[in-house]
């Protein structure tokens, strides 16, 4: 329910752990937790994905773990929940963490690294009507948030959770015969420009747009190659979490270690 970095570097325990956005039974267990003042009698439920595999790279044995945690805020089925709500929560918000664990030889510290990325619905007020006859229902863009306050709240929440810089990768279509996704793309770009005007240069949102559908159909373009470059760019700016734990677990060394170094 929390990233590796938070688990190792924050001293928060008990009740606080259940109050994260990824514990779906936080409300249902609140009464008994408050009464007992502990979490010994409850199990936190996380809605998401888990996969673990053992790899060997250059003679080193590694364990690769992927964890996806879905937020309990503003969640719902694909067409019924879209965009952002008044509190800045976006539909289908998912945090994905990749953990690489090296089981070191006896007497040597265990090395662990972690990278976290976040995905969610485009943080604007928009919706789609479900229809059995129309496989691509129209996108309805609301104009009720002229100053993009909900969009601003969303990114302020991301800064509190992850810190700066915030890098936005938008893969929706740019050109369409009948404008649908492209309407959102243009409005999202306007929102980012509007929000960035009030932010200091070093904290401005970095907006990357790449039409994945268009380039995936082109044999001359390797989508994975481009996305790999984007990932390298993001890691250079944000760094990744790296930790060494002694064999006796008597000392934990937590380092914010930028990949550029």
Short mmCIF file of C-alpha atoms in Angstrom, two decimals:
data_model
loop_
_atom_site.label_atom_id
_atom_site.label_comp_id
_atom_site.label_asym_id
_atom_site.label_seq_id
_atom_site.Cartn_x
_atom_site.Cartn_y
_atom_site.Cartn_z
CA UNK A 1 0.00 0.00 0.00
CA UNK A 2 3.08 2.26 0.13
CA UNK A 3 6.20 2.56 -1.98
CA UNK A 4 9.51 1.04 -0.90
CA UNK A 5 10.96 4.49 -0.28
CA UNK A 6 8.15 5.49 2.08
CA UNK A 7 8.34 2.18 3.93
CA UNK A 8 12.08 2.46 4.54
CA UNK A 9 12.50 6.20 5.05
CA UNK A 10 9.29 7.22 6.86
CA UNK A 11 8.72 6.16 10.46
CA UNK A 12 4.93 6.22 10.11
CA UNK A 13 3.16 3.10 11.36
CA UNK A 14 -0.28 1.82 12.34
CA UNK A 15 -3.25 4.07 11.61
CA UNK A 16 -1.38 6.37 9.22
CA UNK A 17 -0.63 3.52 6.82
CA UNK A 18 -4.33 2.84 6.33
CA UNK A 19 -5.10 6.44 5.45
CA UNK A 20 -3.30 6.30 2.11
CA UNK A 21 -5.28 6.54 -1.10
CA UNK A 22 -4.54 2.88 -1.92
CA UNK A 23 -6.26 1.16 1.04
CA UNK A 24 -9.79 0.40 -0.14
CA UNK A 25 -11.20 -0.67 3.23
CA UNK A 26 -9.87 2.34 5.16
CA UNK A 27 -13.39 3.54 6.00
CA UNK A 28 -14.76 0.06 6.86
CA UNK A 29 -11.91 -0.64 9.30
CA UNK A 30 -11.73 2.84 10.80
CA UNK A 31 -14.07 2.07 13.72
CA UNK A 32 -12.21 -0.97 15.03
CA UNK A 33 -8.80 0.63 14.41
CA UNK A 34 -9.76 3.74 16.33
CA UNK A 35 -11.21 1.67 19.17
CA UNK A 36 -8.17 -0.63 19.51
CA UNK A 37 -5.61 2.04 18.54
CA UNK A 38 -3.78 -0.48 16.33
CA UNK A 39 -4.08 -2.39 13.06
CA UNK A 40 -3.39 -5.90 14.39
CA UNK A 41 -6.96 -7.12 13.80
CA UNK A 42 -7.50 -5.73 10.30
CA UNK A 43 -6.06 -6.47 6.87
CA UNK A 44 -5.50 -3.63 4.40
CA UNK A 45 -7.06 -4.35 1.02
CA UNK A 46 -5.19 -3.05 -2.03
CA UNK A 47 -6.74 -3.22 -5.49
CA UNK A 48 -4.06 -3.66 -8.12
CA UNK A 49 -1.49 -5.99 -9.66
CA UNK A 50 1.56 -7.93 -8.46
CA UNK A 51 4.18 -9.83 -10.47
CA UNK A 52 7.62 -11.07 -9.47
CA UNK A 53 10.32 -12.77 -11.53
CA UNK A 54 13.92 -13.88 -11.00
CA UNK A 55 16.48 -12.77 -13.61
CA UNK A 56 20.18 -13.26 -14.19
CA UNK A 57 22.06 -10.32 -15.75
CA UNK A 58 25.82 -10.41 -16.27
CA UNK A 59 26.16 -13.15 -13.66
CA UNK A 60 24.14 -11.26 -11.06
CA UNK A 61 20.89 -12.74 -9.72
CA UNK A 62 18.12 -10.16 -9.52
CA UNK A 63 14.51 -10.23 -8.45
CA UNK A 64 12.23 -7.91 -10.43
CA UNK A 65 8.92 -6.92 -8.84
CA UNK A 66 6.07 -4.94 -10.40
CA UNK A 67 3.32 -3.55 -8.16
CA UNK A 68 0.36 -1.49 -9.36
CA UNK A 69 -1.87 0.22 -6.77
CA UNK A 70 -5.20 1.71 -7.81
CA UNK A 71 -6.52 4.71 -5.91
CA UNK A 72 -9.82 4.38 -4.05
CA UNK A 73 -10.62 8.03 -4.84
CA UNK A 74 -12.88 8.74 -7.83
CA UNK A 75 -12.58 5.16 -9.10
CA UNK A 76 -15.07 3.52 -11.42
CA UNK A 77 -15.65 1.73 -14.69
CA UNK A 78 -14.13 3.05 -17.88
CA UNK A 79 -16.94 5.18 -19.29
CA UNK A 80 -18.68 6.12 -16.04
CA UNK A 81 -15.66 7.81 -14.48
CA UNK A 82 -13.57 10.19 -16.57
CA UNK A 83 -11.43 13.22 -15.93
CA UNK A 84 -11.08 15.00 -12.59
CA UNK A 85 -13.37 15.84 -9.67
CA UNK A 86 -13.57 19.04 -7.59
CA UNK A 87 -10.90 17.78 -5.16
CA UNK A 88 -8.36 17.25 -7.95
CA UNK A 89 -8.67 13.46 -7.88
CA UNK A 90 -8.55 11.85 -11.32
CA UNK A 91 -10.41 8.77 -12.48
CA UNK A 92 -8.58 5.46 -12.34
CA UNK A 93 -5.43 6.79 -10.72
CA UNK A 94 -2.78 4.04 -10.61
CA UNK A 95 0.70 4.10 -9.06
CA UNK A 96 3.10 1.55 -10.58
CA UNK A 97 6.33 0.63 -8.83
CA UNK A 98 9.25 -1.35 -10.22
CA UNK A 99 11.56 -2.82 -7.57
CA UNK A 100 14.90 -4.46 -8.37
CA UNK A 101 16.37 -6.55 -5.56
CA UNK A 102 19.85 -8.09 -5.61
CA UNK A 103 20.45 -10.90 -3.15
CA UNK A 104 24.09 -10.26 -2.26
CA UNK A 105 26.66 -12.78 -1.09
CA UNK A 106 26.90 -13.59 2.61
CA UNK A 107 28.35 -10.73 4.61
CA UNK A 108 27.53 -8.08 1.97
CA UNK A 109 24.61 -5.61 2.09
CA UNK A 110 21.46 -6.26 0.09
CA UNK A 111 20.88 -3.71 -2.68
CA UNK A 112 17.40 -2.55 -3.60
CA UNK A 113 16.23 0.09 -6.10
CA UNK A 114 12.77 1.41 -6.88
CA UNK A 115 11.16 3.55 -9.57
CA UNK A 116 7.58 4.83 -9.29
CA UNK A 117 5.37 6.24 -12.01
CA UNK A 118 1.76 7.38 -11.96
CA UNK A 119 -1.04 7.25 -14.50
CA UNK A 120 -4.58 8.57 -14.52
CA UNK A 121 -7.34 10.14 -16.54
CA UNK A 122 -6.64 13.54 -18.13
CA UNK A 123 -7.29 16.04 -15.28
CA UNK A 124 -10.05 18.07 -16.94
CA UNK A 125 -13.83 17.98 -16.52
CA UNK A 126 -14.90 15.64 -19.33
CA UNK A 127 -17.17 12.66 -19.84
CA UNK A 128 -18.39 10.04 -22.33
CA UNK A 129 -21.88 8.62 -22.78
CA UNK A 130 -21.93 4.83 -22.90
CA UNK A 131 -23.65 3.25 -25.89
CA UNK A 132 -23.95 -0.30 -27.18
CA UNK A 133 -24.28 1.02 -30.72
CA UNK A 134 -21.38 3.47 -30.68
CA UNK A 135 -17.98 1.91 -29.99
CA UNK A 136 -16.37 5.35 -29.83
CA UNK A 137 -18.78 7.61 -27.91
CA UNK A 138 -18.30 11.36 -28.19
CA UNK A 139 -16.14 13.12 -25.64
CA UNK A 140 -17.99 15.90 -23.81
CA UNK A 141 -15.71 18.62 -22.45
CA UNK A 142 -17.17 20.75 -19.64
CA UNK A 143 -16.33 24.44 -19.45
CA UNK A 144 -17.19 24.85 -15.75
CA UNK A 145 -13.56 25.19 -14.60
CA UNK A 146 -12.33 28.22 -16.53
CA UNK A 147 -9.28 28.76 -14.29
CA UNK A 148 -8.35 25.06 -14.15
CA UNK A 149 -8.55 25.00 -10.34
CA UNK A 150 -9.24 21.24 -10.17
CA UNK A 151 -6.37 20.57 -12.60
CA UNK A 152 -4.09 22.71 -10.44
CA UNK A 153 -5.16 20.80 -7.31
CA UNK A 154 -4.33 17.52 -9.03
CA UNK A 155 -0.76 18.55 -9.78
CA UNK A 156 -0.28 20.08 -6.32
CA UNK A 157 -1.29 16.69 -4.91
CA UNK A 158 1.29 14.96 -7.13
CA UNK A 159 4.00 17.34 -5.89
CA UNK A 160 3.10 16.52 -2.26
CA UNK A 161 3.28 12.79 -3.01
CA UNK A 162 6.35 12.69 -5.23
CA UNK A 163 8.04 16.10 -5.25
CA UNK A 164 9.25 18.09 -8.26
CA UNK A 165 9.75 17.87 -11.17
CA UNK A 166 6.43 16.59 -12.53
CA UNK A 167 6.77 15.18 -16.06
CA UNK A 168 3.57 14.64 -18.03
CA UNK A 169 3.53 12.18 -20.94
CA UNK A 170 0.41 12.47 -23.08
CA UNK A 171 -0.07 9.79 -25.75
CA UNK A 172 -3.52 10.66 -27.15
CA UNK A 173 -4.25 11.47 -30.78
CA UNK A 174 -3.39 14.84 -32.30
CA UNK A 175 -5.26 14.56 -35.61
CA UNK A 176 -8.63 12.90 -36.23
CA UNK A 177 -11.27 13.01 -38.97
CA UNK A 178 -13.88 13.66 -36.29
CA UNK A 179 -12.30 15.50 -33.33
CA UNK A 180 -12.55 13.47 -30.14
CA UNK A 181 -9.29 12.87 -28.28
CA UNK A 182 -7.69 15.87 -30.01
CA UNK A 183 -10.18 18.15 -28.21
CA UNK A 184 -8.82 16.95 -24.87
CA UNK A 185 -5.24 17.25 -26.06
CA UNK A 186 -5.64 20.94 -26.99
CA UNK A 187 -7.49 21.80 -23.76
CA UNK A 188 -4.92 19.93 -21.65
CA UNK A 189 -2.09 21.89 -23.28
CA UNK A 190 -3.97 25.14 -22.50
CA UNK A 191 -4.38 24.06 -18.87
CA UNK A 192 -0.66 23.30 -18.46
CA UNK A 193 0.30 26.67 -19.98
CA UNK A 194 -2.14 28.46 -17.67
CA UNK A 195 -0.89 26.70 -14.53
CA UNK A 196 2.80 27.16 -15.43
CA UNK A 197 2.39 30.95 -15.56
CA UNK A 198 2.02 31.00 -11.76
CA UNK A 199 4.88 28.60 -11.02
CA UNK A 200 8.60 29.41 -10.68
CA UNK A 201 10.57 28.21 -13.67
CA UNK A 202 12.27 25.34 -11.81
CA UNK A 203 8.89 23.92 -10.68
CA UNK A 204 6.97 24.22 -13.95
CA UNK A 205 5.18 21.15 -15.28
CA UNK A 206 7.06 19.48 -18.12
CA UNK A 207 4.54 18.53 -20.80
CA UNK A 208 5.51 15.93 -23.42
CA UNK A 209 3.05 14.98 -26.14
CA UNK A 210 3.51 12.15 -28.61
CA UNK A 211 0.75 10.70 -30.77
CA UNK A 212 1.22 7.00 -29.97
CA UNK A 213 -1.50 5.81 -32.37
CA UNK A 214 -0.01 7.70 -35.33
CA UNK A 215 3.56 6.54 -34.75
CA UNK A 216 2.63 2.95 -33.91
CA UNK A 217 1.16 2.58 -37.41
CA UNK A 218 4.36 3.82 -39.02
CA UNK A 219 6.96 1.14 -39.79
CA UNK A 220 9.66 3.82 -39.81
CA UNK A 221 9.10 4.66 -36.13
CA UNK A 222 9.88 2.46 -33.16
CA UNK A 223 7.41 3.37 -30.43
CA UNK A 224 9.32 1.48 -27.74
CA UNK A 225 12.60 3.16 -28.74
CA UNK A 226 11.03 6.61 -28.34
CA UNK A 227 9.36 5.75 -25.04
CA UNK A 228 12.69 4.41 -23.79
CA UNK A 229 14.24 7.81 -24.45
CA UNK A 230 11.40 9.49 -22.57
CA UNK A 231 11.98 7.15 -19.62
CA UNK A 232 15.71 7.95 -19.62
CA UNK A 233 14.93 11.69 -19.71
CA UNK A 234 12.49 11.36 -16.80
CA UNK A 235 14.88 9.31 -14.67
CA UNK A 236 17.67 11.82 -15.26
CA UNK A 237 15.43 14.58 -13.89
CA UNK A 238 13.78 12.73 -11.01
CA UNK A 239 16.40 10.18 -9.99
CA UNK A 240 15.44 6.84 -8.47
CA UNK A 241 15.42 5.36 -4.97
CA UNK A 242 18.41 3.24 -3.98
CA UNK A 243 18.97 1.51 -0.66
CA UNK A 244 21.47 -0.85 0.98
CA UNK A 245 20.49 -2.99 3.96
CA UNK A 246 23.10 -4.66 6.10
CA UNK A 247 22.94 -8.45 6.62
CA UNK A 248 21.78 -8.06 10.23
CA UNK A 249 19.30 -5.32 9.24
CA UNK A 250 20.86 -3.18 11.94
CA UNK A 251 21.36 -0.20 9.71
CA UNK A 252 19.34 1.14 6.82
CA UNK A 253 20.91 3.55 4.38
CA UNK A 254 18.39 5.53 2.37
CA UNK A 255 19.64 7.60 -0.53
CA UNK A 256 17.89 9.72 -3.15
CA UNK A 257 20.25 8.72 -5.92
CA UNK A 258 19.80 10.50 -9.30
CA UNK A 259 20.49 8.22 -12.23
CA UNK A 260 22.67 10.92 -13.82
CA UNK A 261 25.21 10.36 -11.04
#
